[in-house]
Short mmCIF file of C-alpha atoms in Angstrom, two decimals:
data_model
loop_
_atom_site.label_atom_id
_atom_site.label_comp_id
_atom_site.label_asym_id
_atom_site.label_seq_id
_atom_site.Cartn_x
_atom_site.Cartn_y
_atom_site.Cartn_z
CA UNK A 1 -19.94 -36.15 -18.06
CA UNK A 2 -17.85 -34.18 -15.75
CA UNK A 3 -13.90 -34.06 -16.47
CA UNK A 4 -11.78 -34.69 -13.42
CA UNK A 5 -11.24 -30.61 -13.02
CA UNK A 6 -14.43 -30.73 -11.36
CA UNK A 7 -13.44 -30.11 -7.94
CA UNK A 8 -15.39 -31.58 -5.06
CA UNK A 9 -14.48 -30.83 -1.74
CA UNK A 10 -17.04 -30.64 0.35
CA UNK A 11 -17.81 -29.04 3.55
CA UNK A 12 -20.36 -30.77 5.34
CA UNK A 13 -20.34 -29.63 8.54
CA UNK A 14 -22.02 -32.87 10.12
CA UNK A 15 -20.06 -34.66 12.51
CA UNK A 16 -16.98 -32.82 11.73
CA UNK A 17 -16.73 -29.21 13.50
CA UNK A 18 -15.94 -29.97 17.14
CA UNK A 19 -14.51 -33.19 16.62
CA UNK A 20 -11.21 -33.01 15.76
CA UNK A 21 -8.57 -35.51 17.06
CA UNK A 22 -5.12 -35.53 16.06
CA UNK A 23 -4.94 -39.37 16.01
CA UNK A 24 -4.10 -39.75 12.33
CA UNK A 25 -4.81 -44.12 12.34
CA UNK A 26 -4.59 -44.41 8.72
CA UNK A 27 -2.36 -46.51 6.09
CA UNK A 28 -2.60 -50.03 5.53
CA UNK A 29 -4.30 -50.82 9.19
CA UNK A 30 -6.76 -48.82 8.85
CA UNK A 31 -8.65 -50.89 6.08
CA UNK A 32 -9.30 -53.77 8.35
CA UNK A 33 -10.33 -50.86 11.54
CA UNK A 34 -13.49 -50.45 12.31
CA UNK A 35 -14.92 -46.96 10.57
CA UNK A 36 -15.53 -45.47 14.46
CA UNK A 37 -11.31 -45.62 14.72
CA UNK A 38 -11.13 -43.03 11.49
CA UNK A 39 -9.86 -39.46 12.57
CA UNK A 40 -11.95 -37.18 12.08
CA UNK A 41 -10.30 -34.71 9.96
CA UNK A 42 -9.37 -30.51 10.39
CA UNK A 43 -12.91 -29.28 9.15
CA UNK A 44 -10.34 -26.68 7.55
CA UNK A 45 -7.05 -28.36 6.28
CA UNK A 46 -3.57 -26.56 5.89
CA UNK A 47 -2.22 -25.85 2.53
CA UNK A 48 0.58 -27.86 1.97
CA UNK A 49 3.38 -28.25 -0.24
CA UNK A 50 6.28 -30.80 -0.50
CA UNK A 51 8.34 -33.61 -2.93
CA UNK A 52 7.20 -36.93 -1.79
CA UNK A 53 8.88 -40.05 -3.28
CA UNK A 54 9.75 -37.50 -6.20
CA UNK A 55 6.63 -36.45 -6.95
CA UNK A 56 5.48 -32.41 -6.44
CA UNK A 57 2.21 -32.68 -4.20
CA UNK A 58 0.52 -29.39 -3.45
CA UNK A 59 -2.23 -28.48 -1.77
CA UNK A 60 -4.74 -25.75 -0.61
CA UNK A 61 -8.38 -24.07 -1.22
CA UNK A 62 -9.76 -23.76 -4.99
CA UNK A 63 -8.31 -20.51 -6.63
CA UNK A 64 -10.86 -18.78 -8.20
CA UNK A 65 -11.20 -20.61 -11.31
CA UNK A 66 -14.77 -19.83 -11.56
CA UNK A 67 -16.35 -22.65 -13.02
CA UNK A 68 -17.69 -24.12 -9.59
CA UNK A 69 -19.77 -21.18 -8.69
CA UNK A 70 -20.66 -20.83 -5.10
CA UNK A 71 -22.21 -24.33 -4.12
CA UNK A 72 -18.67 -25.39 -2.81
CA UNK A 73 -17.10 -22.44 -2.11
CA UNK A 74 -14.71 -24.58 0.44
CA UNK A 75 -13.43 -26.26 -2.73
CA UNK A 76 -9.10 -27.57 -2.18
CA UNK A 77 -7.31 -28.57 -4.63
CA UNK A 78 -5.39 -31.43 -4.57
CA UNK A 79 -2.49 -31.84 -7.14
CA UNK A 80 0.75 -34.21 -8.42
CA UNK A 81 3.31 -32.75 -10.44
CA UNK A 82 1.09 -30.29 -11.51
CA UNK A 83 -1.99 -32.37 -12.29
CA UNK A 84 -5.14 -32.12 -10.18
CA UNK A 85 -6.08 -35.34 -8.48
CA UNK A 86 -10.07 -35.63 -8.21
CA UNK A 87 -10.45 -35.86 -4.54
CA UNK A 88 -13.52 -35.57 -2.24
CA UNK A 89 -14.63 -34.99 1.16
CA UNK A 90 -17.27 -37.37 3.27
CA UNK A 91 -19.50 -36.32 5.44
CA UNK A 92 -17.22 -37.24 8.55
CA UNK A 93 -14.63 -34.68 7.57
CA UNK A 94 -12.05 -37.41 5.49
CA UNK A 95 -10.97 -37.63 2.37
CA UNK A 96 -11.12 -39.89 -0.80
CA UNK A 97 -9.47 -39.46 -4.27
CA UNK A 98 -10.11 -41.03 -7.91
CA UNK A 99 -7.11 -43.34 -7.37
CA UNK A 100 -7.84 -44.59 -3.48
CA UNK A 101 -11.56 -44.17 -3.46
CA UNK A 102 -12.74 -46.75 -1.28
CA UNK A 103 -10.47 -45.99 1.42
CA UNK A 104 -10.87 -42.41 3.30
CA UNK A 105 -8.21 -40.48 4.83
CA UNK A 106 -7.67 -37.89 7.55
CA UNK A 107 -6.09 -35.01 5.43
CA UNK A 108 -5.32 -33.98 1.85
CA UNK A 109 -1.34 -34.60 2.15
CA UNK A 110 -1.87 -38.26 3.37
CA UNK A 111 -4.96 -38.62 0.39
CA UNK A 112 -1.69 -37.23 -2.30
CA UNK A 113 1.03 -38.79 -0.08
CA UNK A 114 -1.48 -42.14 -1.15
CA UNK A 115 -1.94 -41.59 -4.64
CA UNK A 116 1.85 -41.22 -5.07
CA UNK A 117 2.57 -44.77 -3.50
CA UNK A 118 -0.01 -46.07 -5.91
CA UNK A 119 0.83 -44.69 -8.77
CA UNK A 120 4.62 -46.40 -8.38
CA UNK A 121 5.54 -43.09 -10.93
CA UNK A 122 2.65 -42.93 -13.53
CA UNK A 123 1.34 -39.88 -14.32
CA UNK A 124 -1.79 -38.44 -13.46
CA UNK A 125 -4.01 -37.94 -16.71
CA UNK A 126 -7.35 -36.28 -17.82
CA UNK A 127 -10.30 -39.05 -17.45
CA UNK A 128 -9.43 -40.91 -20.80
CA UNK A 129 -11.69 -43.12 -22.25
CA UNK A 130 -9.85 -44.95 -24.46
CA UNK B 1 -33.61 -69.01 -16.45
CA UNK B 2 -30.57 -67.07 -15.17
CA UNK B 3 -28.89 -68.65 -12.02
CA UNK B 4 -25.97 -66.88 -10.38
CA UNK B 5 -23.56 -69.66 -9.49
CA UNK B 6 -20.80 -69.27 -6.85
CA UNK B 7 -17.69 -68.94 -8.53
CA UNK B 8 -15.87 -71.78 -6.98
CA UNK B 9 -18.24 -74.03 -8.32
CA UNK B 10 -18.07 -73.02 -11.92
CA UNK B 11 -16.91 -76.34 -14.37
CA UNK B 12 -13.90 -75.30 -16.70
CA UNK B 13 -16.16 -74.78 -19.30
CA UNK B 14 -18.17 -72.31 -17.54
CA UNK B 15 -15.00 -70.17 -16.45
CA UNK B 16 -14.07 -70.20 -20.35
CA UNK B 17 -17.32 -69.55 -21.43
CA UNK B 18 -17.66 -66.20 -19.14
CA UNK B 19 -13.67 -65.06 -19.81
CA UNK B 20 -14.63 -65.28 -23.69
CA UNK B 21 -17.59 -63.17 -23.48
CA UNK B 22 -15.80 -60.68 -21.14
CA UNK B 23 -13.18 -60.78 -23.87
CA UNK B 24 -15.84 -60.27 -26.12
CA UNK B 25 -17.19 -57.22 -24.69
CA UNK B 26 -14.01 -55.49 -24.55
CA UNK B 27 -13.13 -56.28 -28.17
CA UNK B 28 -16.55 -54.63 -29.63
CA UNK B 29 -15.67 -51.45 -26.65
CA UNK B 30 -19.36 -52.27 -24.63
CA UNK B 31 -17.03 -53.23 -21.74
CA UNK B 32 -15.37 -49.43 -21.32
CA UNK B 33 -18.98 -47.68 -21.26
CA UNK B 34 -19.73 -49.78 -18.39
CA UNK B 35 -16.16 -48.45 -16.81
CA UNK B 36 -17.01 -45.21 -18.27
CA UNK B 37 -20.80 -44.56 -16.53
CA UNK B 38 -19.44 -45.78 -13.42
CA UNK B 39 -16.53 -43.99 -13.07
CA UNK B 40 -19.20 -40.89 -13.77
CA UNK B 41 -21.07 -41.70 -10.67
CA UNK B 42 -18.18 -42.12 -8.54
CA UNK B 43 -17.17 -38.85 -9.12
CA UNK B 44 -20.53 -37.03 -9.30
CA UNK B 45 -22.15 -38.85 -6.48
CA UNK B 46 -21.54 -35.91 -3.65
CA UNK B 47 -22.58 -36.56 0.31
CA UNK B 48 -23.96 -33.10 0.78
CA UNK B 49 -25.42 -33.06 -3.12
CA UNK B 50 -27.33 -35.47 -5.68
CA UNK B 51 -26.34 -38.86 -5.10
CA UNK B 52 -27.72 -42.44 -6.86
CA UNK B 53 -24.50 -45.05 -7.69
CA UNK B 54 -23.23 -44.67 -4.56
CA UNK B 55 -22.82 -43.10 -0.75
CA UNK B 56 -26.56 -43.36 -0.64
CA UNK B 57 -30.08 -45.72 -0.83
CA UNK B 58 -29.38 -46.65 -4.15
CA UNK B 59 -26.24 -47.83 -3.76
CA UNK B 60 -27.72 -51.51 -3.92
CA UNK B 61 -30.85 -50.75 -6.13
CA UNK B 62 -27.94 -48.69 -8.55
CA UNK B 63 -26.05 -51.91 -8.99
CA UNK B 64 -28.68 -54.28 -9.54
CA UNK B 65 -29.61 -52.55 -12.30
CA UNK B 66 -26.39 -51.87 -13.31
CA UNK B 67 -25.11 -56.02 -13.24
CA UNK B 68 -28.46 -56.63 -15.27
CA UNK B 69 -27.30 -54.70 -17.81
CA UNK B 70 -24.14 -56.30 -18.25
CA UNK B 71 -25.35 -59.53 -17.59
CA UNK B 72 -27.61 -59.28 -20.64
CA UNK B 73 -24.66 -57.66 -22.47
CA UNK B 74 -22.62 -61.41 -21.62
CA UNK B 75 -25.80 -62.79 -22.54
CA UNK B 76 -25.91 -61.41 -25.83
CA UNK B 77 -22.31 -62.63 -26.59
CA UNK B 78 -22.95 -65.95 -24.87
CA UNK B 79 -26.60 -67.02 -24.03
CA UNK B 80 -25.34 -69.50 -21.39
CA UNK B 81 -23.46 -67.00 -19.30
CA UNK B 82 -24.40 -65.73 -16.33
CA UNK B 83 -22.38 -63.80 -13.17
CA UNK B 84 -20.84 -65.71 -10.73
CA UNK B 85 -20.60 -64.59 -7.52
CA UNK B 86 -17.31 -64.10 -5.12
CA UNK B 87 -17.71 -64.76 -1.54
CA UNK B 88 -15.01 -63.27 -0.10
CA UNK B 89 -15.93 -64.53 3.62
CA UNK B 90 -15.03 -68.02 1.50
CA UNK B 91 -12.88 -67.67 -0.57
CA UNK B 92 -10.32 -65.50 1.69
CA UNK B 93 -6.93 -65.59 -0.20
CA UNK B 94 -4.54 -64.67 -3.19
CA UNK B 95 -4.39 -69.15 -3.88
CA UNK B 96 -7.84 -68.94 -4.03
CA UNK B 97 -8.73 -70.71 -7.89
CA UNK B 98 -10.70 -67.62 -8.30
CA UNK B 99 -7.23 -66.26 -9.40
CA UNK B 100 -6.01 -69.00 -11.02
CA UNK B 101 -4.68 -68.66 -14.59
CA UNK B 102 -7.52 -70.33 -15.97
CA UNK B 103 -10.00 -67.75 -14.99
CA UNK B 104 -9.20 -64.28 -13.56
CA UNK B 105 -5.43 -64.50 -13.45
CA UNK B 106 -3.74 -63.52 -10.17
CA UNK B 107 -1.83 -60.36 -8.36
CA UNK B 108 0.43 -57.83 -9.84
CA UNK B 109 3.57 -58.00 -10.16
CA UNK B 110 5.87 -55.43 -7.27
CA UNK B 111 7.27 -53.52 -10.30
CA UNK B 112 4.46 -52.01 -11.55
CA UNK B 113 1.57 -54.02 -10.50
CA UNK B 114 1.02 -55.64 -13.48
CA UNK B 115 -1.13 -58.82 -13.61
CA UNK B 116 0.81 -61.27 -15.60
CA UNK B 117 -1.12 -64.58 -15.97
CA UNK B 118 -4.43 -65.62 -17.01
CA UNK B 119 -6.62 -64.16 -19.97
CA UNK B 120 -6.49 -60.27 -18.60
CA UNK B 121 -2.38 -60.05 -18.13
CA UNK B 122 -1.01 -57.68 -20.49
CA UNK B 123 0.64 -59.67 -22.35
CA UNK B 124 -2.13 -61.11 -24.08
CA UNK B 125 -2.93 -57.88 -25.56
CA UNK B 126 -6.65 -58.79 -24.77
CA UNK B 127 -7.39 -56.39 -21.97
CA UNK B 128 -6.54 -53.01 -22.60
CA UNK B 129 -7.01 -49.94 -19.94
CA UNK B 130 -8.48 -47.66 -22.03
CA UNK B 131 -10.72 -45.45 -19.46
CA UNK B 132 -8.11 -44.64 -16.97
CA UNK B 133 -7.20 -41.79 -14.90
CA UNK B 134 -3.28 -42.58 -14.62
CA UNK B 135 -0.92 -43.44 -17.58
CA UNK B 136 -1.09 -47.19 -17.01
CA UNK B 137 -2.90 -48.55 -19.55
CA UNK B 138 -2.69 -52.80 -18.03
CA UNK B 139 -4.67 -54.23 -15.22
CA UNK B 140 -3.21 -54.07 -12.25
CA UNK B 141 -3.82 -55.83 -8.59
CA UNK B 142 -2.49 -55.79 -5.40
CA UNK B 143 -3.96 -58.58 -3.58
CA UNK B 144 -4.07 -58.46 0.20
CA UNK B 145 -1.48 -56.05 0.31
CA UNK B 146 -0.11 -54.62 3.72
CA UNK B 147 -1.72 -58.04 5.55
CA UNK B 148 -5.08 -56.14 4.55
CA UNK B 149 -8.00 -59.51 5.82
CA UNK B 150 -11.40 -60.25 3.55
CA UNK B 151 -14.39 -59.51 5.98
CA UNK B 152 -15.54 -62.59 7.55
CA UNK B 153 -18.40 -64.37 7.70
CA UNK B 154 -19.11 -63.37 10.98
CA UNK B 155 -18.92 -59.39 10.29
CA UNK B 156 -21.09 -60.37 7.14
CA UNK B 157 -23.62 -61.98 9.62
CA UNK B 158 -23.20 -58.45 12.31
CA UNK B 159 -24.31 -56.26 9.04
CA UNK B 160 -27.38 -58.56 8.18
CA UNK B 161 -28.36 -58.20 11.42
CA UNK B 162 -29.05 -54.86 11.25
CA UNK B 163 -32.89 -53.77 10.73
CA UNK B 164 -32.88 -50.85 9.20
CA UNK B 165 -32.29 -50.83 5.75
CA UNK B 166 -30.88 -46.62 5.55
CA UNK B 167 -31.13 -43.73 7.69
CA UNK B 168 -30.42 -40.03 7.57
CA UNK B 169 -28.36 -38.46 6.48
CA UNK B 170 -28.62 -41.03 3.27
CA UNK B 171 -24.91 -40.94 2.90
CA UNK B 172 -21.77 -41.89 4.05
CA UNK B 173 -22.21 -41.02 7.21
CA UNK B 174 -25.40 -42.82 7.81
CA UNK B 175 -26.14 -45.68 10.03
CA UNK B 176 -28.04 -48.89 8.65
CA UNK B 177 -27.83 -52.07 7.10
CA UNK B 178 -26.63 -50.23 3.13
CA UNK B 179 -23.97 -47.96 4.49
CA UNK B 180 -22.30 -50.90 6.59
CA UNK B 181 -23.03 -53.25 3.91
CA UNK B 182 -21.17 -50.18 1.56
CA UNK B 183 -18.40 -49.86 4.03
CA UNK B 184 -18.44 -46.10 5.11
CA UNK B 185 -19.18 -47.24 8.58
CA UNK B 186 -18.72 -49.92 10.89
CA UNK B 187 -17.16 -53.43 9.73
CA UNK B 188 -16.49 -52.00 6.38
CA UNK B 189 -17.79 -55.24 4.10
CA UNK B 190 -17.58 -53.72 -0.16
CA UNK B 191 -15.48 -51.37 0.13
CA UNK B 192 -12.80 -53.13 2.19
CA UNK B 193 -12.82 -55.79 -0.80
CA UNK B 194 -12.24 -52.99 -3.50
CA UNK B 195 -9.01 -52.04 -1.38
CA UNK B 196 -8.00 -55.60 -0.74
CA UNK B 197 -7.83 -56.64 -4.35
CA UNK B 198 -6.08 -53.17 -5.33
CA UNK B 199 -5.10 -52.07 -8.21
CA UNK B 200 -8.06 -50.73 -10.26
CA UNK B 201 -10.36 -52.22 -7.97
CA UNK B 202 -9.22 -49.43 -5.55
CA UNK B 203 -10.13 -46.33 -7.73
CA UNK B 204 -12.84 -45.19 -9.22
CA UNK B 205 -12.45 -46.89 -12.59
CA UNK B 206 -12.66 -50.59 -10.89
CA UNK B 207 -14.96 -52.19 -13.24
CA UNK B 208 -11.63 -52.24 -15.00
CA UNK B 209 -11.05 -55.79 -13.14
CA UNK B 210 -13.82 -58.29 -14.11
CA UNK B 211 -13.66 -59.21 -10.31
CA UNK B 212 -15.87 -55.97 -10.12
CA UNK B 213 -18.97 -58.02 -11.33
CA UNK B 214 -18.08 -60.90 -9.11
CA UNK B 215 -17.95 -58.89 -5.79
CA UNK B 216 -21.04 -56.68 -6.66
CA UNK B 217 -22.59 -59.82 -7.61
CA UNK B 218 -22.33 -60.79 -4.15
CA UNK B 219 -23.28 -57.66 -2.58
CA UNK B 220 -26.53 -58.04 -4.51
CA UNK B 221 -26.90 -61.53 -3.09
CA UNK B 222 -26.32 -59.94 0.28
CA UNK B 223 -28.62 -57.76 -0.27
CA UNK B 224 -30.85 -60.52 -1.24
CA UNK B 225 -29.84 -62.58 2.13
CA UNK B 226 -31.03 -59.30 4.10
CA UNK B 227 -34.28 -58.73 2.44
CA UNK B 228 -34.69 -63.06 3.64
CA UNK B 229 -34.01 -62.14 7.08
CA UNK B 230 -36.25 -58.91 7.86
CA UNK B 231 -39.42 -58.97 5.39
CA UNK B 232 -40.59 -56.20 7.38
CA UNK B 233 -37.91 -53.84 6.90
CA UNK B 234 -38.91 -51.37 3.57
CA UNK B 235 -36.43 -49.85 1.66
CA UNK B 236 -35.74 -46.19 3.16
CA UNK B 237 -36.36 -43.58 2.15
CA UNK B 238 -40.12 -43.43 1.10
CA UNK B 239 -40.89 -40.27 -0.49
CA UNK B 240 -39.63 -36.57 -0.75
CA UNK B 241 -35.68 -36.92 0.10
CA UNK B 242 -33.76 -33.71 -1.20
CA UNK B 243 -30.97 -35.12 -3.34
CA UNK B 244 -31.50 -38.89 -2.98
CA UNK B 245 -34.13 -41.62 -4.85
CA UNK B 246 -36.68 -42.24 -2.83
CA UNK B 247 -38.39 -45.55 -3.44
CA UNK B 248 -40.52 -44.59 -5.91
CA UNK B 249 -38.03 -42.02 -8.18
CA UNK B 250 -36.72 -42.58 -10.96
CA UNK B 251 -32.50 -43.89 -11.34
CA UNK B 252 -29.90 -42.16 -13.43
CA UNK B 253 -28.54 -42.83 -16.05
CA UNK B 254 -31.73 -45.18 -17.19
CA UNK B 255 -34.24 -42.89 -15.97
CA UNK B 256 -36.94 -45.87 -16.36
CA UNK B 257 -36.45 -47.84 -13.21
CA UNK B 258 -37.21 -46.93 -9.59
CA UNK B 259 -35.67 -48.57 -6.54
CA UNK B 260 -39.22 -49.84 -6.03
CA UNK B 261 -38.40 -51.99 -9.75
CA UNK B 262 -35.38 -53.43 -7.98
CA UNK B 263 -36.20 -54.84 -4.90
CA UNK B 264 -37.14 -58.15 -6.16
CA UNK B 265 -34.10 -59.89 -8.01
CA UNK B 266 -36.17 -63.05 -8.94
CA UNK B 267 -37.89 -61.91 -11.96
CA UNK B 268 -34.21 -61.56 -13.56
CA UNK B 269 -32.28 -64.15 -11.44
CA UNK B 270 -31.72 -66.77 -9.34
CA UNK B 271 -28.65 -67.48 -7.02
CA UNK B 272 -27.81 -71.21 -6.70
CA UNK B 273 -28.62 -70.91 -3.27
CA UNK B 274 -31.79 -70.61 -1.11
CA UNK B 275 -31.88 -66.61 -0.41
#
């Protein structure tokens, strides 16, 4: 199967371009809102780097690593300390990650700013299975 | 004959009868390649590229398949198991005797998360994380944090009202009765229930927490419930999709079963209620 390196960010234009509001509604009320009160997100999200709680998050499109080929070309990279955090883009321009994957997000720093508050100071590791 | 019973109706001897063949499972390592293929899908199953566990048609045809499988794996261990089922519009809250000691245990503790009671808690050494994507290597839960709510039964009822069963764009931004029941759009009903229990349950290795089976047990049933209310409604899409199973293709990983196979859940089960 595919390790967590395998970057998918993915820029589906649908819904997003055009539709950009700056009301960021997410965090814990945004479970219980109804999916129409999501922001739609930046079709094309700053970089961003900064210590949250501690922990290094950075930001920002794919460097060329190479191994993703052309298909998403507007691959971002998402990492924690150092560590890339599997994230992914819907369809409505949000975001989701391997550790909060059933609850989307307006941007990348909110998806890391997430992860950080869930991992309560774990590291990030490789997909281990056991 | 395998009847799905509501959990809150399962005798004592029921509860320990599934907890020992979870238990089981994990011992003999069949429980982590259940974590392991779904945790595969999560992260291969793209909205703009091929998609069958989730964000698309076969989200609900995907997971039938995919609780058979480890229902006959409980079977094998036990032959009078069978799921149970969690509603959540029911049974709403963190006293609920679904997380009692006696069967799944409750929340995590603030430290760390850590469930500490009941037959999963670390500290029974029974119920290691071995397919993780963090360091944490204990079940966690967070239940109902941040005054998160269940879904009720009356946004249950708003999502089986809806006719159609998918539409396009097949994934998480489509309208119809899967992707609300999925929780991209609109009420938000599974994956609301992933984030309130927390924990695993939140990421994409959440068949970590046994209460995986139990909510997608239900799901099923709602599908189930659904397929009661509109006979007419077919399972969409019918043929030639780019990227998604159409009713008649074939499902990864099995490769033998079609959406088509799936649609009728009596031939392998029963619920205890009249669907």
């Amino acid at each position: 199967m595919s390790s967590i390196t395998r970057r998918r960010a993915l820029g589906v234009a649908a819904g997003a371009a055009g539709a950009v509001t700056a009301l960021a509604q997410a965090g814990p009320a945004a479970a219980s809102a109804p999916r129409a009160a999501a922001p739609a997100a930046d079709p094309d999200p700053a970089s961003f780097d900064e210590v949250y709680q501690g922990r290094r998050i950075q930001g920002g499109p794919a460097r060329g690593g190479g191994h993703h080929g052309g298909h998403h070309a507007g691959g971002y990279t998402v990492t924690i300390d150092g560590r890339e955090l599997h994230v992914m883009r819907n369809a409505d321009g949000t975001w989701i990650s391997v550790i909060n994957h059933y609850e989307p997000v307006a941007t990348p720093r909110e998806l890391a700013r997430a992860a950080v508050r869930e991992l309560q100071g774990a590291p990030l590791v490789p997909l281990t299975l056991g | 004959m395998t009847v799905r019973k509501n959990q809150a109706t399962l005798t004592a001897d029921e509860k320990r009868r599934f907890v020992a063949a979870l238990l089981e499972l994990k011992r003999s390592g069949r429980y982590d390649t259940f974590v392991t293929t779904h945790n595969a899908f999560i992260m291969s199953d793209t909205d703009d590229g091929d998609r069958v566990g989730h964000r698309s048609p076969s989200f609900l045809p995907w997971h039938r398949r995919f609780l058979i499988e480890f229902e006959e794996a409980l079977k094998s261990v036990d032959a009078t198991v069978t799921l149970p089922y969690w509603d959540w519009t029911a049974d709403r809250t963190p006293r609920s005797s679904l997380w009692a000691p006696d069967f799944l245990g409750g929340t995590g503790r603030a430290r760390d998360g850590q469930v500490t009671d009941g037959p999963f808690a670390r500290t029974g050494g029974r119920w290691p994380i071995a397919v993780r994507v963090d360091g944490r290597d204990y079940l966690r839960r967070d239940l109902g944090a941040g005054g998160r709510q269940l879904p009720t039964r009356a946004e249950v009822d708003s999502v089986l009202a809806v006719e159609t069963y998918d539409t396009a764009p097949w994934n998480s931004a489509s309208d119809g009765f899967r992707n609300h029941l999925e929780g991209w759009r609109g009420v938000n009903l599974h994956n609301r229930v992933h984030v309130w229990v927390g924990g695993q349950m939140a990421t994409g290795v959440s068949p970590n927490d046994p209460v995986f089976w139990l909510h997608h047990a239900f799901v099923d049933k709602l599908w189930a419930d659904w397929q009661a209310r509109h006979p007419r409604s077919a399972y969409l899409p019918a043929a030639g999709t780019r990227n998604v199973v159409d009713l008649h293709d074939t499902m990864r990983p099995w490769n033998d079963v079609t959406p088509a196979d799936m649609l009728d859940h009596t031939p392998h089960y029963t619920f205890d209620t009249a669907a």
